[in-house]
Amino acid sequence: MCGIVGYIGCQQAYPILIKGLHRLEYRGYDSAGVALLDPNGKLNIYKSRGKVSDLERFCESKDISGTLGIAHTRWATHGEPNDINAHPHFNESGSLALVHNGTIENYAVLREALEEQGCVFRSQTDTEVLVQLIDYIRRSSGCTLLEALREALKQVVGAYAIALIDAEDPDTLLAARRSSPLVVGVGKDETFIGSDASPIIEFTNQVVYLRDDEIAIISRHKPLQIIDANNHNTEVDIQTLRLSVAQLEKGGYPHFMLKEIYEQPNTLHDCIRGRIVDGCRVQLAGVQDNAERFLQARRVVIVACGTSWHAGLIGKRLLQELAGIPVTVEYASEFRYSKPLVGPEDVVIAISQSGETADTLAAIKMAKESGAFVYGICNVVGSSIARETNTGTYIHVGPEIGVASTKAFTGQVTVLAMLAVALGQLRGTLSTEEAAEIAADISRLPDLITEALQVDDIIKSLSSTYTYVHNFLYLGRGYNFPTALEGALKLKEISYIHAEGYPAAEMKHGPIALIDNELPTVFIAPNDDLHEKVISNIQQVKARGGSVIAIVTKGDTAIPAIADHVIEIPPVAECLSPIIAAIPLQLLAYHIAVMKGRDVDMPRNLAKSVTVE
Ligand code: M6R
């Protein structure tokens, strides 16, 4: 959560920083702020509650000059989202400014100790403690700012990506990270920093991903220097980004979410490309290179959060059915505080779009310490999770900016399906013919999604009927129970309508009591082995006066005869049906949220990547 951006070079920093903040706004949008060192050596700090556009309005009449600056967009953790708690935070004299993404866990103890020394705090944030601590160390010991920063970072417990500037040194920007991402963009006579590469790509594709406990010393006149926790210079590993500015823009769509829903035929094409060979064999480098680990695997443990966890539930079924491996699926946030009994004979699969989710990262570290082999399924190339895992597969669906995960979900399930086929081939649980059949079905997914998207207008008109209901139930069975969970999550996070996902047959054990004519139920009911059973479940809802929206396979005649609304999806192999069934659910959530006037791409209280506990 929170996005940070920084600039030092020959251009005016403010426009670069503001543009960068807009790109990072998906990470948090409670407040925003900027610190600029003007040509006279004065540090101007402007902060505002609300979005980056509010900050821009606030800055309209201000001095925004300067070629060195840092900026921040906040997802509040410590202290309410107001102007005072907004970043940048500064020391008492206002000569140091700092922006921070992460959480300083021992901030209360540090704050108390600093208050005893006479420090006066303005905000309730953990971040102000860090800048005041750096200032205090520098003042009391007479050391340099870099030494004070190093000493302060030794004292803090928690996660941080920070950027720091000093009014007394107009030629230097310091940046550091532990457990929160930070990218340095190396241009010609200018350097950028960002929580991810999106604020940087317009200016340079040469980047360095800072590693844990590293400090970047970014100087106007010298090459980039990076030091580690022991104060040793480390290699500056410059990588070339494969990202385009167009991927970060709405491209004519009213929202990123809609653009990302519509991109899915292409994103799945990219996800599959090169991985299905001769139309019949799945080839994943991460599996081929580690065949022994997968052959000997006692079980697979999947760790993830949110939508990625839903993908993991589908992955469990795929891996068990196609590759014959026992699988458990854990919320990473629960796994990390449990005694999960994983060991060297286990493979842990970590799924994360952003590759930065703090709980998933912590679960990976724990699994690795227990000797497990960790396989990552990530979207963001070079992300912390991608680097922390032993190996893995990128989903390659391009930047996902809408807070609600859409194309990442379908990409994750597609990779899990390919993984299950690859492991089935390797472990001999799938015959060549069986593997070829599923591989061919996977290759058809982009076309099937194009077909599934054709129901958009139907869903739009149907959405108006349900805009003002207060609760929704989503039911599915087998492969589509997790799809029901995902549909409910999509609706609640962007429309703020309460929605619950449940296995359809479990309804009779409790939730059926909720059914009345005010509670619509969405059934995910494609033609599969449990189709007849799901029809009975629909009857049970209808018998109690509930209205039913059913996602059915084209050509189904039984369900249209009893449901109030029917949305057709093209026929698809049962094990891949969640990928296609997700499309109408994404569209339903989207249209209802738009009709309710919600901020679809930036729903309240949320942020795209959750880099705090
Ligand atoms: O980046 P990750 O996949 O690790 O993120 C996990 C969840 O925070 C994420 O899927 C979240 O639930 C989405 N907003 C759901 O749409």
XYZ file of N, CA, C and O in Angstrom, residues 469-473 491 497-500 518-520:
52
model
N -30.434 -3.485 -4.568
C -30.583 -4.522 -3.537
C -29.423 -4.408 -2.548
O -28.380 -3.829 -2.852
N -29.638 -4.965 -1.362
C -28.611 -4.810 -0.320
C -27.728 -6.039 -0.156
O -26.668 -5.968 0.445
N -28.203 -7.174 -0.618
C -27.455 -8.420 -0.426
C -27.564 -9.297 -1.665
O -28.584 -9.273 -2.354
N -26.540 -10.059 -1.901
C -26.518 -11.024 -3.001
C -25.950 -12.336 -2.475
O -25.064 -12.343 -1.615
N -26.435 -13.435 -3.042
C -25.831 -14.732 -2.750
C -25.259 -15.272 -4.060
O -25.895 -15.127 -5.115
N -18.284 -8.156 -6.575
C -19.425 -7.262 -6.351
C -19.222 -6.430 -5.095
O -19.406 -5.221 -5.108
N -22.079 -3.592 -2.124
C -23.253 -4.412 -1.792
C -22.727 -5.675 -1.111
O -21.771 -6.291 -1.598
N -23.351 -6.046 -0.020
C -22.900 -7.265 0.650
C -23.209 -8.477 -0.235
O -24.314 -8.613 -0.770
N -22.227 -9.328 -0.397
C -22.430 -10.530 -1.214
C -21.668 -11.681 -0.585
O -20.569 -11.495 -0.061
N -22.274 -12.841 -0.647
C -21.651 -14.008 -0.034
C -21.558 -15.136 -1.049
O -22.529 -15.390 -1.770
N -36.193 -10.457 -1.669
C -35.266 -9.315 -1.733
C -33.821 -9.754 -1.887
O -32.911 -8.924 -1.924
N -33.610 -11.074 -1.902
C -32.224 -11.562 -2.000
C -32.015 -12.301 -3.316
O -32.426 -13.459 -3.451
N -31.396 -11.655 -4.296
C -31.112 -12.382 -5.531
C -29.949 -13.354 -5.344
O -29.016 -13.092 -4.586
